[in-house]
PDB file of C-alpha atoms in Angstrom:
ATOM      1  CA  MET A  26      -6.871  18.941   6.370  1.00  0.00           C
ATOM      2  CA  PRO A  27      -8.825  16.053   7.946  1.00  0.00           C
ATOM      3  CA  ASN A  28     -11.983  15.471   5.932  1.00  0.00           C
ATOM      4  CA  LEU A  29     -14.894  13.289   7.058  1.00  0.00           C
ATOM      5  CA  ARG A  30     -17.787  12.710   4.661  1.00  0.00           C
ATOM      6  CA  ILE A  31     -20.754  10.630   5.795  1.00  0.00           C
ATOM      7  CA  GLU A  32     -23.401   9.456   3.359  1.00  0.00           C
ATOM      8  CA  THR A  33     -26.567   7.977   4.813  1.00  0.00           C
ATOM      9  CA  ASN A  34     -30.028   6.866   3.771  1.00  0.00           C
ATOM     10  CA  VAL A  35     -31.425   8.593   6.869  1.00  0.00           C
ATOM     11  CA  GLU A  36     -33.531  11.507   5.666  1.00  0.00           C
ATOM     12  CA  LYS A  37     -32.573  15.046   6.678  1.00  0.00           C
ATOM     13  CA  ASP A  38     -35.823  15.591   8.599  1.00  0.00           C
ATOM     14  CA  LYS A  39     -34.961  12.555  10.787  1.00  0.00           C
ATOM     15  CA  ILE A  40     -31.715  14.201  11.982  1.00  0.00           C
ATOM     16  CA  ALA A  41     -32.797  16.262  14.994  1.00  0.00           C
ATOM     17  CA  ASP A  42     -30.106  18.970  14.834  1.00  0.00           C
ATOM     18  CA  MET A  43     -27.761  18.886  11.845  1.00  0.00           C
ATOM     19  CA  ASN A  44     -25.673  21.830  13.085  1.00  0.00           C
ATOM     20  CA  ALA A  45     -25.118  20.167  16.459  1.00  0.00           C
ATOM     21  CA  PHE A  46     -24.191  16.924  14.678  1.00  0.00           C
ATOM     22  CA  LEU A  47     -21.666  18.710  12.440  1.00  0.00           C
ATOM     23  CA  ALA A  48     -20.200  20.620  15.388  1.00  0.00           C
ATOM     24  CA  GLU A  49     -19.795  17.442  17.442  1.00  0.00           C
ATOM     25  CA  LEU A  50     -18.207  15.642  14.484  1.00  0.00           C
ATOM     26  CA  SER A  51     -15.783  18.525  13.952  1.00  0.00           C
ATOM     27  CA  LYS A  52     -14.719  18.496  17.606  1.00  0.00           C
ATOM     28  CA  ALA A  53     -14.390  14.691  17.643  1.00  0.00           C
ATOM     29  CA  LEU A  54     -12.314  14.753  14.457  1.00  0.00           C
ATOM     30  CA  ALA A  55      -9.985  17.417  15.871  1.00  0.00           C
ATOM     31  CA  ALA A  56      -9.623  15.475  19.124  1.00  0.00           C
ATOM     32  CA  THR A  57      -8.950  12.123  17.487  1.00  0.00           C
ATOM     33  CA  THR A  58      -6.378  13.509  15.017  1.00  0.00           C
ATOM     34  CA  GLY A  59      -4.771  15.997  17.405  1.00  0.00           C
ATOM     35  CA  LYS A  60      -5.036  18.675  14.714  1.00  0.00           C
ATOM     36  CA  PRO A  61      -6.600  22.148  15.175  1.00  0.00           C
ATOM     37  CA  GLU A  62     -10.341  22.267  14.569  1.00  0.00           C
ATOM     38  CA  GLN A  63      -9.857  25.147  12.118  1.00  0.00           C
ATOM     39  CA  TYR A  64      -8.613  22.567   9.569  1.00  0.00           C
ATOM     40  CA  MET A  65     -11.510  20.086   9.945  1.00  0.00           C
ATOM     41  CA  VAL A  66     -14.026  19.510   7.163  1.00  0.00           C
ATOM     42  CA  VAL A  67     -17.102  17.464   8.044  1.00  0.00           C
ATOM     43  CA  GLN A  68     -19.998  16.679   5.740  1.00  0.00           C
ATOM     44  CA  VAL A  69     -23.187  14.720   6.263  1.00  0.00           C
ATOM     45  CA  ILE A  70     -25.133  13.858   3.131  1.00  0.00           C
ATOM     46  CA  PRO A  71     -28.584  12.575   4.142  1.00  0.00           C
ATOM     47  CA  GLY A  72     -31.218  10.908   2.004  1.00  0.00           C
ATOM     48  CA  VAL A  73     -28.816   8.878  -0.155  1.00  0.00           C
ATOM     49  CA  SER A  74     -30.309   5.867  -1.904  1.00  0.00           C
ATOM     50  CA  MET A  75     -28.298   3.024  -0.410  1.00  0.00           C
ATOM     51  CA  MET A  76     -28.443  -0.447   1.078  1.00  0.00           C
ATOM     52  CA  PHE A  77     -26.206  -2.257   3.528  1.00  0.00           C
ATOM     53  CA  GLY A  78     -26.215  -6.045   3.643  1.00  0.00           C
ATOM     54  CA  GLY A  79     -29.166  -6.250   1.264  1.00  0.00           C
ATOM     55  CA  SER A  80     -31.373  -4.116   3.507  1.00  0.00           C
ATOM     56  CA  ALA A  81     -32.558  -0.512   3.141  1.00  0.00           C
ATOM     57  CA  ASP A  82     -32.790  -0.100   6.935  1.00  0.00           C
ATOM     58  CA  PRO A  83     -30.873   2.959   8.220  1.00  0.00           C
ATOM     59  CA  CYS A  84     -27.218   2.709   7.233  1.00  0.00           C
ATOM     60  CA  ALA A  85     -24.250   4.911   6.437  1.00  0.00           C
ATOM     61  CA  ASN A  86     -20.864   4.972   4.768  1.00  0.00           C
ATOM     62  CA  ALA A  87     -18.083   7.325   5.850  1.00  0.00           C
ATOM     63  CA  PHE A  88     -14.899   8.418   4.109  1.00  0.00           C
ATOM     64  CA  PHE A  89     -12.166   9.796   6.377  1.00  0.00           C
ATOM     65  CA  MET A  90      -9.080  11.359   4.795  1.00  0.00           C
ATOM     66  CA  CYS A  91      -6.166  12.856   6.668  1.00  0.00           C
ATOM     67  CA  ILE A  92      -2.508  13.633   6.054  1.00  0.00           C
ATOM     68  CA  GLY A  93      -0.777  11.465   8.631  1.00  0.00           C
ATOM     69  CA  LYS A  94      -2.297  10.352  11.925  1.00  0.00           C
ATOM     70  CA  MET A  95      -3.545   7.201  10.170  1.00  0.00           C
ATOM     71  CA  GLY A  96      -2.479   3.596  10.530  1.00  0.00           C
ATOM     72  CA  PRO A  97      -3.545   0.264  12.017  1.00  0.00           C
ATOM     73  CA  GLU A  98      -3.586   1.439  15.640  1.00  0.00           C
ATOM     74  CA  GLU A  99      -4.613   5.069  15.007  1.00  0.00           C
ATOM     75  CA  ASN A 100      -7.608   3.956  12.931  1.00  0.00           C
ATOM     76  CA  LYS A 101      -8.917   1.850  15.821  1.00  0.00           C
ATOM     77  CA  VAL A 102      -8.836   4.974  18.000  1.00  0.00           C
ATOM     78  CA  HIS A 103     -10.522   7.065  15.292  1.00  0.00           C
ATOM     79  CA  ALA A 104     -13.272   4.451  14.916  1.00  0.00           C
ATOM     80  CA  ALA A 105     -13.835   4.342  18.682  1.00  0.00           C
ATOM     81  CA  ASN A 106     -14.112   8.146  18.779  1.00  0.00           C
ATOM     82  CA  LEU A 107     -16.312   8.634  15.693  1.00  0.00           C
ATOM     83  CA  PHE A 108     -18.789   5.730  15.714  1.00  0.00           C
ATOM     84  CA  PRO A 109     -20.559   6.871  18.930  1.00  0.00           C
ATOM     85  CA  VAL A 110     -21.103  10.410  17.594  1.00  0.00           C
ATOM     86  CA  ILE A 111     -22.485   9.108  14.312  1.00  0.00           C
ATOM     87  CA  THR A 112     -24.802   6.538  15.890  1.00  0.00           C
ATOM     88  CA  LYS A 113     -26.030   9.145  18.409  1.00  0.00           C
ATOM     89  CA  HIS A 114     -27.165  11.578  15.720  1.00  0.00           C
ATOM     90  CA  LEU A 115     -28.188   9.219  12.905  1.00  0.00           C
ATOM     91  CA  GLY A 116     -29.558   6.303  14.900  1.00  0.00           C
ATOM     92  CA  VAL A 117     -27.616   3.971  12.606  1.00  0.00           C
ATOM     93  CA  PRO A 118     -26.335   0.878  14.441  1.00  0.00           C
ATOM     94  CA  GLU A 119     -22.558   0.421  14.333  1.00  0.00           C
ATOM     95  CA  ASP A 120     -22.979  -2.826  12.392  1.00  0.00           C
ATOM     96  CA  ARG A 121     -24.710  -0.954   9.538  1.00  0.00           C
ATOM     97  CA  MET A 122     -21.900   1.441   8.718  1.00  0.00           C
ATOM     98  CA  TYR A 123     -18.326   1.448   7.478  1.00  0.00           C
ATOM     99  CA  ILE A 124     -15.642   4.099   7.870  1.00  0.00           C
ATOM    100  CA  LEU A 125     -13.067   4.009   5.090  1.00  0.00           C
ATOM    101  CA  PHE A 126      -9.705   5.504   6.087  1.00  0.00           C
ATOM    102  CA  ARG A 127      -7.258   7.184   3.719  1.00  0.00           C
ATOM    103  CA  ASP A 128      -3.842   8.531   4.659  1.00  0.00           C
ATOM    104  CA  ALA A 129      -3.361  11.062   1.869  1.00  0.00           C
ATOM    105  CA  PRO A 130       0.128  11.980   0.649  1.00  0.00           C
ATOM    106  CA  THR A 131       0.882  15.693   0.992  1.00  0.00           C
ATOM    107  CA  HIS A 132       1.072  16.147  -2.786  1.00  0.00           C
ATOM    108  CA  GLU A 133      -2.554  14.971  -3.151  1.00  0.00           C
ATOM    109  CA  VAL A 134      -4.147  17.631  -0.924  1.00  0.00           C
ATOM    110  CA  ALA A 135      -4.245  21.316  -1.877  1.00  0.00           C
ATOM    111  CA  TRP A 136      -5.042  24.468   0.099  1.00  0.00           C
ATOM    112  CA  LYS A 137      -4.581  28.142  -0.733  1.00  0.00           C
ATOM    113  CA  SER A 138      -3.524  27.520  -4.366  1.00  0.00           C
ATOM    114  CA  THR A 139      -0.812  24.962  -3.582  1.00  0.00           C
ATOM    115  CA  THR A 140      -0.338  21.499  -2.117  1.00  0.00           C
ATOM    116  CA  PHE A 141       0.559  20.545   1.415  1.00  0.00           C
ATOM    117  CA  GLN A 142       3.792  19.112   0.048  1.00  0.00           C
ATOM    118  CA  ASP A 143       4.817  22.681  -0.791  1.00  0.00           C
ATOM    119  CA  ILE A 144       3.370  24.095   2.447  1.00  0.00           C
ATOM    120  CA  LEU A 145       4.972  21.501   4.741  1.00  0.00           C
ATOM    121  CA  GLY A 146       8.124  21.027   2.708  1.00  0.00           C
ATOM    122  CA  LYS A 147       7.732  17.247   2.589  1.00  0.00           C
TER     123      LYS A 147
END
């Protein structure tokens, strides 16, 4: 159920190997959350019209949703695990990107025609 979506103004043809980037993100997300990789969703949306700090230099914005495994200390660990992978593949400096964290309640995430509240019983 972890979902990481990265939007960037870096053009697709400037990302050397998108599949390798996605695979590395998926593995990093599974490792940082401690959840099986089979539940990871990672997306990279290149070529987005965007600015960061008034500049159109390479930048990115990431949205990271997960049921649990989020909080003040966990998010520091997630950031430390994800920023290096993103900067490696996009060439975006860490000071030109945000990661927004969201700990989603089980009733707000669905899979296989029901919600995780029903699946997990909580």
